[in-house]
Amino acid sequence: MLTKINHIGIAVKSLNDAIPFYRDCLGMAFSGIEEVAEQKVRVAMLQVGESMIELLEPTSDESPVARFIEKNGAGIHHIAYEVADIEVAIAKLLADGARMIDEKPRHGAHGTRIAFIHPKSSGGVLTELCQAGH
Ligand code: CO
């Protein structure tokens, strides 16, 4: 069902402050910033091998990422697994009794379709399913 780790999401207070470390110190390929209005975040993607680091900066105090930072500080926010067919993956998880935050896919960055599994069903780790766009 899962094909690879697509990305690891990291909550940051400021993309401008965080990007130079990943792009310049670690040498990751930076592919630009995108705003995902639905989740009230600005997202920067940095490539490392087949996977990415997704830096998440809240654009509002109401953003779930803002609440995460308030509670836990900046740091690892979620892990995202790539799936070939997100509807099939959601249906399987629901059939297996997993609790989903998203029972229907929603729009992620870069044309992806995403759905989050509730951390109560994944040992406290916020887990995203991600189907590549196009
Ligand atoms: Co993500």
PDB file of C-alpha atoms in Angstrom, residues 10-126:
ATOM      1  CA  ILE A  10       8.679  20.016  10.224  1.00  0.00           C
ATOM      2  CA  ALA A  11       6.913  22.911  11.935  1.00  0.00           C
ATOM      3  CA  VAL A  12       8.921  26.142  11.880  1.00  0.00           C
ATOM      4  CA  LYS A  13       8.174  29.643  13.066  1.00  0.00           C
ATOM      5  CA  SER A  14       9.761  31.241  10.013  1.00  0.00           C
ATOM      6  CA  LEU A  15      10.581  29.742   6.611  1.00  0.00           C
ATOM      7  CA  ASN A  16      13.078  32.534   5.996  1.00  0.00           C
ATOM      8  CA  ASP A  17      14.979  31.557   9.135  1.00  0.00           C
ATOM      9  CA  ALA A  18      14.739  27.796   8.573  1.00  0.00           C
ATOM     10  CA  ILE A  19      15.433  27.394   4.843  1.00  0.00           C
ATOM     11  CA  PRO A  20      19.143  28.400   4.826  1.00  0.00           C
ATOM     12  CA  PHE A  21      20.057  25.516   7.165  1.00  0.00           C
ATOM     13  CA  TYR A  22      18.463  22.873   4.931  1.00  0.00           C
ATOM     14  CA  ARG A  23      19.382  24.466   1.589  1.00  0.00           C
ATOM     15  CA  ASP A  24      22.850  25.816   2.360  1.00  0.00           C
ATOM     16  CA  CYS A  25      24.252  23.827   5.309  1.00  0.00           C
ATOM     17  CA  LEU A  26      22.736  20.458   4.358  1.00  0.00           C
ATOM     18  CA  GLY A  27      22.743  21.169   0.610  1.00  0.00           C
ATOM     19  CA  MET A  28      19.202  20.032  -0.151  1.00  0.00           C
ATOM     20  CA  ALA A  29      17.576  21.091  -3.412  1.00  0.00           C
ATOM     21  CA  PHE A  30      15.027  23.794  -2.648  1.00  0.00           C
ATOM     22  CA  SER A  31      12.005  23.813  -4.914  1.00  0.00           C
ATOM     23  CA  GLY A  32      10.192  26.937  -3.769  1.00  0.00           C
ATOM     24  CA  ILE A  33       7.464  28.037  -1.410  1.00  0.00           C
ATOM     25  CA  GLU A  34       3.764  27.402  -1.801  1.00  0.00           C
ATOM     26  CA  GLU A  35       0.851  28.579   0.305  1.00  0.00           C
ATOM     27  CA  VAL A  36      -1.756  25.970   1.249  1.00  0.00           C
ATOM     28  CA  ALA A  37      -4.675  28.177   2.289  1.00  0.00           C
ATOM     29  CA  GLU A  38      -6.808  25.230   3.405  1.00  0.00           C
ATOM     30  CA  GLN A  39      -4.298  24.444   6.159  1.00  0.00           C
ATOM     31  CA  LYS A  40      -3.222  28.050   6.816  1.00  0.00           C
ATOM     32  CA  VAL A  41       0.433  27.311   6.144  1.00  0.00           C
ATOM     33  CA  ARG A  42       3.234  28.288   3.833  1.00  0.00           C
ATOM     34  CA  VAL A  43       5.183  25.242   2.718  1.00  0.00           C
ATOM     35  CA  ALA A  44       8.783  24.895   1.543  1.00  0.00           C
ATOM     36  CA  MET A  45       9.865  21.609  -0.032  1.00  0.00           C
ATOM     37  CA  LEU A  46      13.483  20.446  -0.013  1.00  0.00           C
ATOM     38  CA  GLN A  47      14.533  17.274  -1.814  1.00  0.00           C
ATOM     39  CA  VAL A  48      16.751  14.636  -0.222  1.00  0.00           C
ATOM     40  CA  GLY A  49      17.135  11.528  -2.386  1.00  0.00           C
ATOM     41  CA  GLU A  50      13.675  10.145  -3.121  1.00  0.00           C
ATOM     42  CA  SER A  51      12.122  11.961  -0.187  1.00  0.00           C
ATOM     43  CA  MET A  52      11.514  15.519   0.892  1.00  0.00           C
ATOM     44  CA  ILE A  53      11.565  17.697   3.934  1.00  0.00           C
ATOM     45  CA  GLU A  54       8.419  19.822   4.167  1.00  0.00           C
ATOM     46  CA  LEU A  55       8.885  22.960   6.248  1.00  0.00           C
ATOM     47  CA  LEU A  56       5.577  24.328   7.531  1.00  0.00           C
ATOM     48  CA  GLU A  57       5.145  27.939   8.611  1.00  0.00           C
ATOM     49  CA  PRO A  58       1.748  28.951  10.006  1.00  0.00           C
ATOM     50  CA  THR A  59       0.097  31.939   8.307  1.00  0.00           C
ATOM     51  CA  SER A  60      -2.404  32.494  11.133  1.00  0.00           C
ATOM     52  CA  ASP A  61      -2.717  31.855  14.863  1.00  0.00           C
ATOM     53  CA  GLU A  62      -5.670  29.633  13.931  1.00  0.00           C
ATOM     54  CA  SER A  63      -3.444  27.325  11.892  1.00  0.00           C
ATOM     55  CA  PRO A  64      -3.113  23.798  13.310  1.00  0.00           C
ATOM     56  CA  VAL A  65       0.643  24.254  12.869  1.00  0.00           C
ATOM     57  CA  ALA A  66       0.563  27.408  15.020  1.00  0.00           C
ATOM     58  CA  ARG A  67      -1.212  25.444  17.753  1.00  0.00           C
ATOM     59  CA  PHE A  68       1.343  22.641  17.400  1.00  0.00           C
ATOM     60  CA  ILE A  69       4.259  25.066  17.835  1.00  0.00           C
ATOM     61  CA  GLU A  70       2.565  26.683  20.826  1.00  0.00           C
ATOM     62  CA  LYS A  71       2.187  23.296  22.512  1.00  0.00           C
ATOM     63  CA  ASN A  72       5.388  21.502  21.474  1.00  0.00           C
ATOM     64  CA  GLY A  73       7.708  24.111  20.048  1.00  0.00           C
ATOM     65  CA  ALA A  74       9.103  23.923  16.520  1.00  0.00           C
ATOM     66  CA  GLY A  75      10.137  20.464  15.350  1.00  0.00           C
ATOM     67  CA  ILE A  76       8.983  17.269  13.657  1.00  0.00           C
ATOM     68  CA  HIS A  77       5.254  17.538  12.956  1.00  0.00           C
ATOM     69  CA  HIS A  78       4.307  14.556  10.780  1.00  0.00           C
ATOM     70  CA  ILE A  79       5.552  11.774   8.554  1.00  0.00           C
ATOM     71  CA  ALA A  80       4.029  11.302   5.108  1.00  0.00           C
ATOM     72  CA  TYR A  81       3.917   8.010   3.253  1.00  0.00           C
ATOM     73  CA  GLU A  82       3.281   7.935  -0.453  1.00  0.00           C
ATOM     74  CA  VAL A  83       0.465   5.719  -1.686  1.00  0.00           C
ATOM     75  CA  ALA A  84      -0.496   4.805  -5.245  1.00  0.00           C
ATOM     76  CA  ASP A  85      -4.240   5.204  -4.617  1.00  0.00           C
ATOM     77  CA  ILE A  86      -5.304   7.294  -1.636  1.00  0.00           C
ATOM     78  CA  GLU A  87      -8.980   6.225  -1.734  1.00  0.00           C
ATOM     79  CA  VAL A  88      -7.957   2.564  -1.529  1.00  0.00           C
ATOM     80  CA  ALA A  89      -5.529   3.334   1.319  1.00  0.00           C
ATOM     81  CA  ILE A  90      -8.171   5.271   3.323  1.00  0.00           C
ATOM     82  CA  ALA A  91     -10.746   2.500   2.799  1.00  0.00           C
ATOM     83  CA  LYS A  92      -8.293  -0.137   4.006  1.00  0.00           C
ATOM     84  CA  LEU A  93      -7.375   1.848   7.131  1.00  0.00           C
ATOM     85  CA  LEU A  94     -11.041   2.482   7.987  1.00  0.00           C
ATOM     86  CA  ALA A  95     -11.830  -1.218   7.435  1.00  0.00           C
ATOM     87  CA  ASP A  96      -8.966  -2.068   9.810  1.00  0.00           C
ATOM     88  CA  GLY A  97     -10.472   0.221  12.465  1.00  0.00           C
ATOM     89  CA  ALA A  98      -8.021   3.117  12.203  1.00  0.00           C
ATOM     90  CA  ARG A  99      -9.315   6.576  13.041  1.00  0.00           C
ATOM     91  CA  MET A 100      -8.850   9.077  10.205  1.00  0.00           C
ATOM     92  CA  ILE A 101      -8.710  12.855  10.565  1.00  0.00           C
ATOM     93  CA  ASP A 102      -9.592  12.948   6.858  1.00  0.00           C
ATOM     94  CA  GLU A 103     -11.959  10.280   5.605  1.00  0.00           C
ATOM     95  CA  LYS A 104     -11.843  12.010   2.227  1.00  0.00           C
ATOM     96  CA  PRO A 105      -8.629  13.234   0.561  1.00  0.00           C
ATOM     97  CA  ARG A 106      -7.880  16.951   0.543  1.00  0.00           C
ATOM     98  CA  HIS A 107      -5.408  19.100  -1.355  1.00  0.00           C
ATOM     99  CA  GLY A 108      -1.770  19.202  -0.261  1.00  0.00           C
ATOM    100  CA  ALA A 109       1.184  21.112  -1.685  1.00  0.00           C
ATOM    101  CA  HIS A 110       2.347  20.523  -5.267  1.00  0.00           C
ATOM    102  CA  GLY A 111      -0.906  19.055  -6.544  1.00  0.00           C
ATOM    103  CA  THR A 112      -0.847  16.145  -4.126  1.00  0.00           C
ATOM    104  CA  ARG A 113      -3.907  14.623  -2.490  1.00  0.00           C
ATOM    105  CA  ILE A 114      -3.459  13.955   1.195  1.00  0.00           C
ATOM    106  CA  ALA A 115      -5.251  12.484   4.201  1.00  0.00           C
ATOM    107  CA  PHE A 116      -4.157  12.409   7.829  1.00  0.00           C
ATOM    108  CA  ILE A 117      -4.487   9.425  10.137  1.00  0.00           C
ATOM    109  CA  HIS A 118      -5.405  10.359  13.702  1.00  0.00           C
ATOM    110  CA  PRO A 119      -2.370  10.148  16.024  1.00  0.00           C
ATOM    111  CA  LYS A 120      -4.490   8.043  18.413  1.00  0.00           C
ATOM    112  CA  SER A 121      -4.358   5.282  15.792  1.00  0.00           C
ATOM    113  CA  SER A 122      -0.643   5.695  15.037  1.00  0.00           C
ATOM    114  CA  GLY A 123       1.072   5.754  18.406  1.00  0.00           C
ATOM    115  CA  GLY A 124       1.060   9.521  18.751  1.00  0.00           C
ATOM    116  CA  VAL A 125       2.760  10.125  15.401  1.00  0.00           C
ATOM    117  CA  LEU A 126       0.705  12.341  13.115  1.00  0.00           C
TER     118      LEU A 126
END
